[in-house]
Amino acid sequence: MKANFTKILALLLIAGWGTQSCKPKDAGSASSSGSAEKAYVAPGKYDQFYNFVSGGFSGQMSVYGLPSGRLFRVIPVFSVDPEKGYGYTEETKPMLNTSHGFVPWDDLHHTELSQTNGEVDGRWIFGNANNTPRVARIDLGSFKTAEIIELPNSAGNHSSPFITENTEYVVAGTRFSVPSDNANGDIPISTYKENFKGYISFISVKKETGAMDLAFQIECPGVNFDLSHAGKGKSNGWFFFSCYNTEQANTLLEVNASQRDKDFIMAVNWKKAEEYIKAGKAKKMPAKYAHNKYNEKTHTATSEMKSEVLVLDAKALKDICYFIPCPKSPHGCDVDPTGEYIVGSGKLAALIPVFSFDKLQKAIQAKQFDGDYQGIPVIKYEAALYGEVKKPGLGPLHTEFDGKGNAYTTFFVSSEVVKWNIKDLKVLDRAPTFYSVGHLCIPGGDSKKPNAKYLIAYNKITKDRYLPTGPELTQSAQLYDISGDKMEMILDFPTIGEPHYAQAIAADLVKDRSVKFYKIDENTNKYVTKGEGQAKVVREGNQVHVYMTSIRSHFAPDNIEGIKMGDVVYFHVTNLEQDWDVPHGFAVKGANNAELLIMPGETQTLKWEPNRVGIFPMYCTDFCSALHQEMQGYIRVSPKGSNVPLTYSLGNTKPVAKR
Ligand code: RUQ
Ligand code: CUA
């Protein structure tokens, strides 16, 4: 125990020191003008790829172009966004509803593009919320968050969201094992081994619409599920999850969860699980979780609270889950384009094990087990192992593939990306990263058909790489050309939040589907105003509804009187423009939330509770025309009980009373 402890401390010390002691020696500058040209996209020209990068603790997803590294858009997913008003407008607030109430922030680690036949198809991208477990679907027509589903029985939704090869399911594994939601959770933490369970969630995705639903969960032993990937091709029907803390420690995990030489990769036969569901083998468990949808016609989100989930018991059913021993505290769990090779990256391992799907199947048939772990069969390590990459580097984390028989693995501690051959497991090339790379991305690099032109490394630490900006520095990505035998670094670019997983896709698969504006005729928002003539202000008790329009360069109405203290005012602003790239903004003095940013044809609502008597200006926040600065108006707020009549107008020097 003591010796083990010292060994681990030494390892952790290396990890902690990594950024200093293993700082790559050469400056890693893409110095030749040839490399600069490779990343250069001339003004007015399009990039070849979209790059969707998770924002980590920013809760957002950012969209870059490759190879330029230009930032196009930040999509709020699990975050309120003052820029666009997401999470502030009445229409979008329900998107962030959970069983814990309104949760406006979360930690988005992983992005996963939808696939058809194992190839990225550019329809949707999924993202996970780690902290309050949720999975989101972003529509790549509107680049908006279209749907969010909360996951019961989960905590730390890290092993998520990973998809099957026809996007039948988005799958999510819990990082923290916890007592199930309907069990009594008021128990000593030290009863982890008896009472804590790990749940894997299968969210079904409708083929045409993308609509999600929590199809079922599998109850597994209480360990930490870390990451996963679906099988593909021959291994389609299976899912693989890395797990750590098979020690089942509940305190000081950095030591106590690093005791065993090997943790596991859990192989899940999800086709079998589907059969059991059909055969009625699942139990219905009470659970409370939110399901939020954004409707592109009403421009409004709804939140529904669900009350039940189907659960399969992995232990009782025996043949849906298998553990494969994997050294040591595995993190990334990646499947090559053929579906035959499963790569486990042990954060504390000095090698990379590569498992064979064929051997795994034979081992299961021949029952080559090493007993069981909490009722789940443990396959003999050698029986499933294809081979090991020896001395690849220090601290392997994630692997992507180029479709030409090569794998690329990131090494946090030794700060490098290492290219190796999947067949002979020989290291072919190494490229330094600046510094301490976590994730990497090759367009389609976790699909059946990678588009292996570029590799992007997402680094955890930048130190001296950019101009300093106080103690908090930018996160960063580095772009490599991988079209040749050797990786060549061609660009550094800063990123937003802390990027974890990222995905990239050929621009052609997305750009032509991109929505230009919303048709006003199809707008069915409850509070839509389809023309200036229909603009009105309606009092309902102490609620005042302002049905307002915006068009270059005025609001209708632009003068409102008769608002009183104690009123709650809803500005329902419809942007009447029917043209590309003409949003209008809306802001009113004293509103304690963001502005609205309303796309052409859209209606969005700002709730405002004036807290003092007086004149309150409102204005358009988005520079929309030469007379943008003229796009403004006034609201008069009178004392409670005042007899100022409710009036509204546009273009009148004297307000006209209307009822
Ligand atoms: S995971 S560094 Cu959330 Cu980022 Cu592998
Ligand atoms: Cu509308 Cu500025």
XYZ file of C-alpha atoms and ligand atoms in Angstrom:
666
model
C 0.000 0.000 0.000
C 2.733 2.419 1.042
C 4.907 1.611 -1.960
C 1.919 1.896 -4.240
C 1.060 5.259 -2.762
C 4.578 6.585 -3.378
C 4.505 5.305 -6.922
C 1.254 7.073 -7.597
C 2.493 10.254 -5.994
C 5.483 10.122 -8.291
C 3.196 9.705 -11.273
C 1.012 12.569 -10.183
C 4.055 14.712 -9.661
C 5.037 14.029 -13.225
C 1.524 14.927 -14.264
C 1.606 18.143 -12.267
C 5.028 19.051 -13.507
C 4.226 18.087 -17.025
C 3.851 21.554 -18.335
C 7.212 22.625 -17.049
C 9.404 19.581 -17.199
C 8.060 18.190 -20.420
C 7.781 21.497 -22.182
C 8.581 20.751 -25.796
C 11.972 22.084 -26.728
C 11.593 23.656 -30.106
C 9.348 26.675 -30.269
C 6.969 24.835 -32.545
C 6.545 27.753 -34.821
C 4.984 27.161 -38.168
C 7.837 29.205 -39.463
C 8.045 28.379 -43.109
C 5.862 30.548 -45.278
C 4.660 27.308 -46.822
C 2.847 26.379 -43.604
C 1.302 29.826 -43.283
C -0.087 29.484 -46.776
C -1.694 26.176 -45.871
C -3.831 27.819 -43.190
C -4.501 30.943 -45.210
C -8.016 31.532 -46.443
C -8.162 34.685 -48.519
C -10.612 37.437 -47.509
C -14.050 36.624 -48.870
C -13.223 32.959 -49.390
C -14.851 30.151 -47.468
C -13.158 27.643 -45.227
C -13.255 23.975 -46.185
C -14.492 22.697 -42.840
C -16.694 23.657 -39.958
C -15.138 22.908 -36.598
C -17.553 22.547 -33.662
C -15.696 22.930 -30.425
C -17.094 22.337 -26.960
C -16.689 25.246 -24.578
C -16.180 23.211 -21.402
C -17.108 25.371 -18.423
C -18.507 28.092 -20.696
C -21.452 25.795 -21.425
C -21.358 26.843 -25.055
C -20.277 25.415 -28.365
C -18.185 27.487 -30.717
C -17.997 27.234 -34.478
C -14.722 27.825 -36.296
C -13.624 27.564 -39.866
C -10.745 25.336 -40.891
C -8.044 25.776 -41.901
C -8.246 29.469 -41.006
C -9.183 29.050 -37.346
C -11.630 31.951 -37.708
C -14.411 32.034 -35.113
C -17.886 32.293 -36.703
C -20.333 31.827 -33.937
C -20.776 30.883 -30.317
C -23.885 28.778 -29.794
C -25.330 29.019 -26.298
C -26.419 25.559 -25.206
C -26.160 25.183 -21.438
C -25.618 28.856 -20.753
C -27.570 32.059 -20.879
C -26.254 34.366 -23.513
C -26.480 38.136 -23.182
C -25.484 38.534 -26.812
C -28.514 36.776 -28.234
C -30.805 36.720 -25.236
C -30.884 32.893 -25.094
C -32.074 31.967 -21.629
C -33.249 35.556 -21.043
C -36.143 35.717 -23.475
C -39.449 34.275 -22.376
C -39.334 32.006 -25.430
C -35.978 30.405 -24.584
C -36.136 30.260 -20.773
C -37.837 26.818 -20.769
C -34.774 25.373 -22.567
C -32.774 25.616 -19.357
C -35.437 24.132 -17.122
C -34.503 20.995 -15.161
C -35.890 18.971 -12.279
C -33.680 21.252 -10.154
C -35.364 24.336 -11.586
C -33.779 26.839 -13.952
C -30.113 25.924 -14.410
C -28.521 28.599 -16.582
C -25.004 27.277 -16.562
C -23.378 23.937 -17.202
C -20.178 22.323 -18.304
C -20.288 21.198 -21.957
C -17.467 18.761 -22.675
C -18.288 16.824 -25.716
C -19.699 17.397 -29.155
C -20.873 14.652 -31.479
C -22.183 15.079 -35.016
C -25.086 12.987 -36.223
C -24.170 10.159 -38.592
C -25.804 8.154 -41.341
C -24.202 4.804 -42.140
C -21.323 5.737 -39.903
C -20.545 8.969 -41.752
C -21.121 12.477 -40.455
C -24.205 13.892 -42.164
C -24.307 17.528 -41.004
C -27.856 17.495 -39.636
C -27.373 17.880 -35.906
C -24.687 18.106 -33.325
C -25.129 16.890 -29.764
C -23.559 18.225 -26.600
C -23.509 17.096 -22.968
C -24.056 18.946 -19.713
C -21.789 17.453 -17.146
C -22.955 18.990 -13.928
C -26.732 18.780 -14.055
C -26.901 15.839 -16.463
C -28.432 16.793 -19.779
C -27.980 16.128 -23.478
C -28.663 18.793 -26.085
C -29.311 18.595 -29.803
C -28.289 21.567 -31.894
C -29.883 21.940 -35.304
C -27.330 22.690 -37.999
C -29.915 24.461 -40.135
C -30.482 27.208 -37.571
C -27.350 26.633 -35.459
C -29.620 26.838 -32.447
C -30.177 24.515 -29.530
C -33.285 22.627 -30.567
C -33.779 20.198 -27.710
C -32.463 19.364 -24.256
C -33.260 16.247 -22.266
C -32.277 15.784 -18.643
C -30.950 12.431 -17.426
C -32.234 10.904 -14.216
C -30.126 8.591 -12.017
C -26.996 10.336 -13.259
C -24.413 12.720 -11.874
C -21.568 14.163 -13.869
C -22.771 13.269 -17.345
C -19.268 12.907 -18.752
C -19.400 9.741 -20.829
C -21.702 11.565 -23.195
C -23.025 12.209 -25.819
C -21.864 9.468 -28.136
C -23.940 8.119 -30.973
C -24.582 4.900 -32.821
C -23.748 4.769 -36.519
C -27.183 5.753 -37.753
C -27.869 8.083 -34.847
C -30.418 5.599 -33.509
C -29.262 6.531 -30.017
C -27.315 9.181 -28.233
C -25.681 7.410 -25.318
C -24.587 8.811 -21.972
C -22.808 7.244 -19.010
C -22.684 8.723 -15.543
C -19.343 9.795 -14.157
C -20.369 9.782 -10.517
C -22.160 6.717 -9.356
C -24.933 7.703 -6.975
C -27.941 6.082 -5.314
C -30.751 5.962 -7.867
C -33.089 8.974 -7.835
C -35.977 7.068 -6.292
C -33.870 5.415 -3.566
C -33.395 7.040 -0.199
C -30.295 9.131 -0.738
C -29.992 10.090 2.906
C -27.322 7.477 3.611
C -23.668 7.560 4.716
C -21.304 8.302 1.818
C -19.157 5.436 3.089
C -21.853 2.991 1.955
C -20.762 3.621 -1.650
C -20.115 -0.039 -2.398
C -23.563 -1.172 -1.306
C -25.722 1.691 -2.444
C -24.160 3.590 -5.332
C -24.928 2.593 -8.915
C -23.800 3.648 -12.362
C -26.439 4.308 -15.015
C -26.006 4.313 -18.766
C -28.711 6.160 -20.713
C -29.895 5.413 -24.243
C -31.665 8.391 -25.798
C -33.487 7.516 -29.010
C -33.341 9.978 -31.908
C -36.133 10.156 -34.509
C -34.765 9.712 -37.985
C -36.519 12.590 -39.727
C -36.895 15.184 -37.021
C -34.112 14.386 -34.576
C -36.624 14.356 -31.708
C -35.078 12.734 -28.657
C -36.590 10.518 -25.984
C -35.047 8.637 -23.085
C -35.587 5.096 -24.388
C -34.009 3.161 -21.507
C -31.214 3.014 -18.974
C -28.949 0.177 -17.902
C -28.117 -0.130 -14.232
C -24.451 -1.059 -13.767
C -22.055 -1.423 -10.843
C -21.055 1.762 -9.055
C -17.848 2.888 -10.747
C -16.930 6.068 -12.637
C -17.806 5.923 -16.326
C -15.501 8.258 -18.161
C -15.841 8.237 -21.939
C -17.215 6.048 -24.643
C -17.759 5.361 -28.298
C -20.096 3.169 -30.264
C -18.961 0.232 -32.274
C -19.262 0.629 -36.031
C -19.309 -1.639 -39.054
C -18.748 -5.126 -37.660
C -19.075 -3.890 -34.082
C -22.261 -1.912 -34.726
C -24.661 -2.980 -31.982
C -22.029 -2.578 -29.281
C -20.948 0.346 -27.162
C -17.728 0.746 -25.240
C -17.223 2.747 -22.070
C -14.029 3.421 -20.183
C -14.415 3.141 -16.408
C -12.159 4.109 -13.560
C -12.457 3.940 -9.807
C -13.197 0.242 -9.970
C -11.773 0.433 -6.441
C -15.126 2.059 -5.605
C -13.473 4.713 -3.509
C -15.540 7.597 -2.239
C -12.754 9.825 -0.950
C -9.307 11.023 -2.084
C -9.794 9.408 -5.462
C -6.439 10.615 -6.782
C -4.879 7.991 -4.530
C -7.675 5.600 -3.700
C -8.930 5.204 -7.260
C -5.426 4.575 -8.580
C -4.765 1.359 -6.688
C -5.615 -1.273 -9.241
C -3.310 -2.022 -12.108
C -6.214 -2.265 -14.429
C -9.653 -0.734 -14.520
C -12.143 -1.629 -17.233
C -13.613 -0.934 -20.565
C -17.225 -1.980 -20.417
C -18.599 -3.499 -23.609
C -22.378 -3.133 -23.923
C -24.444 -5.162 -26.358
C -27.146 -2.578 -27.034
C -28.944 -4.655 -29.659
C -29.399 -7.289 -26.976
C -30.587 -4.589 -24.580
C -33.186 -3.575 -27.195
C -34.390 -7.192 -27.342
C -34.812 -7.266 -23.573
C -36.763 -4.022 -23.716
C -39.074 -5.539 -26.376
C -39.443 -8.673 -24.283
C -40.599 -6.554 -21.352
C -37.555 -7.253 -19.208
C -37.143 -3.648 -18.096
C -38.623 -2.290 -14.912
C -40.357 1.074 -14.829
C -38.695 3.353 -12.345
C -40.147 6.607 -11.079
C -37.857 9.477 -12.055
C -38.201 13.195 -12.586
C -36.500 14.815 -15.539
C -37.139 17.707 -17.878
C -37.548 17.438 -21.630
C -37.285 20.786 -23.400
C -37.992 21.475 -27.043
C -37.643 24.570 -29.162
C -40.203 24.961 -31.917
C -38.956 26.754 -35.038
C -42.453 27.839 -36.029
C -43.631 29.250 -32.715
C -40.071 30.332 -31.952
C -40.866 29.149 -28.473
C -39.553 26.453 -26.157
C -41.661 24.187 -24.004
C -40.532 22.185 -21.021
C -42.209 18.971 -19.990
C -41.480 17.132 -16.745
C -41.270 13.361 -17.216
C -41.924 10.909 -14.439
C -40.723 7.480 -15.448
C -37.836 5.626 -17.034
C -37.308 2.033 -18.202
C -34.330 0.366 -16.545
C -32.535 -2.867 -17.402
C -30.435 -4.571 -14.741
C -27.043 -5.516 -16.222
C -26.340 -7.945 -13.405
C -29.604 -9.857 -13.669
C -29.609 -10.030 -17.469
C -26.006 -11.285 -17.608
C -25.313 -10.914 -21.330
C -25.586 -7.211 -22.088
C -22.502 -5.934 -20.265
C -18.939 -7.273 -20.092
C -15.861 -5.803 -18.492
C -12.507 -5.859 -20.264
C -9.516 -5.093 -18.024
C -7.716 -1.954 -19.199
C -4.603 -0.364 -17.711
C -4.799 2.101 -15.776
C -7.553 4.654 -15.071
C -8.594 4.742 -18.741
C -9.915 8.010 -20.125
C -10.551 8.015 -23.890
C -12.234 4.972 -25.398
C -12.058 5.093 -29.170
C -13.092 2.753 -31.962
C -11.252 2.738 -35.299
C -13.104 3.285 -38.623
C -13.361 -0.459 -39.334
C -14.954 -1.131 -35.957
C -12.428 -3.866 -35.199
C -10.052 -2.013 -32.876
C -10.955 -0.476 -29.553
C -8.339 1.787 -28.040
C -8.230 2.450 -24.304
C -6.108 5.344 -23.078
C -4.997 4.803 -19.473
C -4.051 8.163 -17.996
C -1.528 6.449 -15.735
C -0.480 3.696 -18.144
C 2.839 3.484 -19.955
C 1.291 1.755 -22.965
C -1.852 1.882 -25.053
C -3.887 -1.324 -25.167
C -5.718 -2.062 -28.398
C -8.568 -4.552 -28.144
C -9.942 -6.651 -30.974
C -13.684 -6.863 -31.497
C -13.369 -10.321 -33.110
C -11.348 -11.618 -30.175
C -13.827 -10.075 -27.767
C -16.672 -11.968 -29.463
C -14.732 -15.237 -29.347
C -13.824 -14.670 -25.703
C -17.489 -14.154 -24.858
C -18.527 -17.291 -26.741
C -15.783 -19.368 -25.156
C -16.494 -17.816 -21.757
C -12.873 -16.805 -21.299
C -13.705 -14.990 -18.115
C -11.673 -14.024 -15.107
C -14.606 -14.318 -12.745
C -16.902 -11.393 -12.407
C -16.997 -7.874 -11.029
C -20.199 -7.215 -9.094
C -22.016 -9.806 -11.165
C -20.683 -8.632 -14.547
C -18.365 -11.096 -16.368
C -14.753 -9.939 -16.643
C -13.111 -11.049 -19.880
C -9.489 -12.181 -19.676
C -7.237 -9.291 -20.695
C -5.234 -11.354 -23.183
C -8.378 -12.904 -24.619
C -9.627 -9.521 -25.876
C -6.288 -7.827 -26.478
C -5.038 -7.273 -30.002
C -1.778 -5.764 -28.803
C -0.138 -2.892 -26.987
C 1.538 0.240 -28.300
C 4.758 0.249 -26.305
C 6.260 3.438 -24.888
C 3.979 5.759 -26.830
C 4.357 8.754 -24.477
C 3.155 9.907 -21.069
C -0.470 10.357 -20.091
C -2.481 9.188 -23.121
C -5.957 10.733 -23.293
C -7.728 10.601 -26.639
C -7.341 8.940 -30.036
C -8.712 9.767 -33.478
C -8.176 8.030 -36.814
C -7.288 8.999 -40.360
C -8.973 6.121 -42.177
C -5.630 5.130 -43.681
C -4.724 2.711 -40.917
C -3.262 5.248 -38.526
C -4.268 6.422 -35.095
C -3.343 9.699 -33.426
C -3.224 9.849 -29.645
C -2.829 12.888 -27.409
C -0.444 12.834 -24.448
C -1.119 15.341 -21.745
C 2.028 14.840 -19.696
C 4.526 14.644 -22.532
C 2.637 17.362 -24.479
C 2.479 15.710 -27.856
C 0.351 14.061 -30.483
C 1.646 10.642 -31.473
C 0.806 8.946 -34.745
C 0.901 5.177 -34.747
C -0.059 2.355 -37.047
C -3.063 0.347 -35.927
C -1.938 -2.948 -37.475
C 1.655 -3.176 -36.286
C 1.250 -0.794 -33.331
C 4.471 1.031 -34.236
C 4.913 4.709 -33.484
C 5.337 6.625 -36.751
C 5.592 10.274 -35.788
C 5.387 12.702 -32.894
C 4.445 16.360 -32.896
C 4.806 18.636 -29.863
C 1.822 20.622 -28.598
C 1.926 23.918 -26.699
C 1.051 22.764 -24.084
C -0.488 19.693 -22.478
C -2.934 18.612 -25.100
C -6.244 17.099 -24.017
C -8.408 16.447 -27.016
C -7.833 16.227 -30.711
C -10.049 16.208 -33.743
C -9.795 14.978 -37.296
C -12.810 15.763 -39.504
C -14.912 12.600 -39.245
C -12.108 11.164 -37.084
C -14.423 9.044 -34.958
C -16.619 7.992 -37.878
C -16.267 5.269 -40.492
C -14.940 7.761 -42.989
C -12.427 10.287 -41.722
C -11.512 13.203 -43.970
C -7.916 13.204 -42.916
C -6.475 16.451 -44.060
C -6.157 18.237 -40.760
C -5.746 17.423 -37.133
C -6.541 19.940 -34.428
C -5.054 19.649 -30.951
C -6.915 21.340 -28.083
C -4.482 22.314 -25.401
C -5.162 22.693 -21.727
C -2.400 25.175 -21.024
C -1.035 28.049 -23.109
C 1.422 29.825 -20.742
C 3.694 31.966 -22.911
C 2.055 31.137 -26.223
C 0.075 34.359 -26.648
C 0.211 37.922 -25.365
C -0.551 37.681 -21.644
C -3.975 38.809 -20.446
C -3.540 38.741 -16.688
C -3.714 35.514 -14.731
C -6.413 34.070 -16.965
C -5.074 33.102 -20.345
C -6.821 32.023 -23.478
C -7.292 28.361 -24.237
C -5.896 27.287 -27.520
C -5.982 25.003 -30.473
C -3.271 24.028 -32.893
C -3.797 22.935 -36.430
C -1.660 20.292 -38.118
C -1.561 19.257 -41.717
C -1.649 15.453 -41.652
C -1.911 14.817 -45.378
C 1.731 13.675 -45.522
C 3.682 11.091 -43.537
C 4.716 13.648 -40.950
C 2.427 15.964 -39.053
C 3.112 19.604 -39.754
C 1.924 22.367 -37.449
C 0.444 25.176 -39.505
C -1.562 27.379 -37.123
C -2.299 28.379 -33.515
C -5.703 29.799 -32.693
C -7.289 30.790 -29.379
C -10.555 29.154 -28.332
C -13.478 30.004 -26.093
C -13.908 28.336 -22.707
C -12.006 25.112 -22.291
C -12.365 22.984 -25.373
C -12.834 19.273 -24.851
C -14.152 17.099 -27.654
C -14.601 18.761 -31.005
C -15.961 17.639 -34.333
C -15.294 18.828 -37.831
C -17.170 18.320 -41.075
C -16.780 19.330 -44.708
C -18.463 22.719 -45.143
C -20.447 21.448 -48.135
C -22.437 19.119 -45.901
C -23.726 21.989 -43.805
C -23.591 25.343 -45.526
C -26.371 24.910 -48.084
C -28.867 23.846 -45.449
C -28.222 26.897 -43.328
C -31.431 28.854 -42.677
C -31.265 32.417 -44.010
C -34.347 33.841 -42.293
C -37.714 32.733 -40.954
C -40.819 33.128 -43.067
C -43.117 35.577 -41.349
C -46.165 33.724 -42.746
C -45.086 30.613 -40.892
C -44.537 32.389 -37.592
C -47.074 30.972 -35.124
C -45.711 32.589 -31.996
C -48.598 33.301 -29.639
C -47.657 36.971 -29.609
C -46.652 37.494 -33.230
C -47.456 40.845 -34.882
C -47.477 40.359 -38.641
C -47.675 43.999 -39.647
C -47.362 47.436 -38.132
C -51.116 47.901 -38.384
C -51.556 45.100 -35.869
C -49.151 46.525 -33.329
C -50.904 47.113 -30.016
C -50.498 47.377 -26.277
C -52.882 45.337 -24.171
C -53.342 45.515 -20.421
C -54.397 42.361 -18.541
C -54.504 43.301 -14.878
C -50.983 44.323 -13.976
C -49.577 42.593 -17.041
C -48.993 44.708 -20.101
C -48.373 42.980 -23.428
C -46.660 45.063 -26.058
C -47.195 43.577 -29.524
C -44.375 45.309 -31.287
C -42.725 45.179 -34.693
C -39.287 46.142 -35.861
C -38.225 47.033 -39.358
C -35.536 49.357 -40.693
C -35.473 51.759 -38.919
C -38.235 52.001 -36.329
C -40.273 50.108 -33.815
C -44.060 50.160 -33.878
C -45.159 51.535 -31.499
C -42.272 53.694 -30.394
C -44.023 55.752 -27.709
C -45.929 54.080 -24.902
C -47.596 55.816 -21.960
C -49.744 54.539 -19.136
C -47.387 51.910 -17.728
C -47.598 51.980 -13.948
C -45.409 50.921 -11.103
C -46.121 47.308 -10.255
C -46.773 46.432 -13.892
C -45.026 43.538 -15.558
C -44.392 44.479 -19.161
C -43.821 41.942 -21.926
C -42.303 43.289 -25.114
C -43.183 40.792 -27.835
C -41.019 42.010 -30.660
C -41.527 40.625 -34.169
C -38.822 41.367 -36.683
C -40.728 41.954 -39.927
C -37.681 41.844 -42.184
C -37.649 39.122 -44.826
C -34.053 39.343 -45.822
C -30.817 37.629 -44.902
C -28.691 39.068 -42.124
C -31.014 41.804 -40.859
C -31.555 41.091 -37.176
C -32.852 43.844 -34.928
C -32.052 44.140 -31.270
C -34.200 45.457 -28.460
C -33.182 46.887 -25.122
C -34.957 49.022 -22.530
C -33.286 50.997 -19.784
C -33.135 49.276 -16.407
C -33.986 45.815 -17.722
C -31.860 43.536 -15.603
C -31.453 41.022 -18.358
C -29.917 41.064 -21.762
C -31.203 42.582 -24.889
C -33.125 40.572 -27.428
C -31.621 39.785 -30.774
C -34.454 38.969 -33.131
C -33.834 37.255 -36.443
C -35.884 38.215 -39.503
C -39.351 36.678 -39.247
C -38.924 35.780 -35.579
C -40.772 36.913 -32.438
C -38.969 37.156 -29.108
C -40.163 38.467 -25.773
C -38.441 40.523 -23.102
C -40.015 40.719 -19.654
C -39.515 44.045 -17.896
C -40.557 45.258 -14.462
C -39.872 48.985 -14.124
C -38.731 49.895 -10.636
C -39.181 53.649 -10.751
C -41.349 56.362 -12.216
C -40.013 58.185 -15.239
C -39.178 58.058 -18.911
C -37.410 54.939 -20.148
C -35.734 54.882 -23.540
C -35.656 51.738 -25.624
C -33.556 51.153 -28.718
C -32.324 48.694 -31.303
C -28.983 47.193 -30.308
C -27.901 45.790 -33.670
C -26.583 48.194 -36.290
C -29.173 47.483 -38.957
C -29.196 50.461 -41.309
C -27.750 53.906 -41.804
C -30.529 55.111 -39.502
C -29.986 52.435 -36.869
C -29.195 55.110 -34.339
C -32.660 56.574 -35.004
C -34.313 53.257 -34.165
C -35.493 54.165 -30.682
C -38.495 55.072 -28.556
C -39.771 56.050 -25.108
C -41.851 54.466 -22.389
C -43.493 56.563 -19.702
C -43.886 54.940 -16.298
C -46.345 56.556 -13.864
C -46.977 55.907 -10.176
C -49.222 53.053 -9.116
C -52.858 54.136 -9.272
C -52.160 57.043 -11.624
C -54.859 57.830 -14.175
C -52.576 58.231 -17.178
C -54.379 56.217 -19.891
C -52.619 53.421 -21.718
C -51.642 54.851 -25.102
C -49.211 53.930 -27.793
C -48.228 55.480 -31.055
C -45.828 55.749 -33.892
C -45.193 58.961 -35.756
C -47.621 60.994 -33.690
C -46.311 63.957 -31.848
C -49.229 63.600 -29.470
C -50.155 60.127 -28.238
C -53.640 59.046 -29.196
C -55.625 57.120 -26.629
C -56.640 53.702 -27.838
C -58.440 51.013 -25.989
S -12.630 14.769 -21.404
S -9.099 15.775 -21.675
Cu -14.371 15.787 -20.707
Cu -12.043 16.577 -21.831
Cu -10.615 14.198 -22.070
Cu -32.641 47.815 -35.980
Cu -30.633 48.779 -35.477
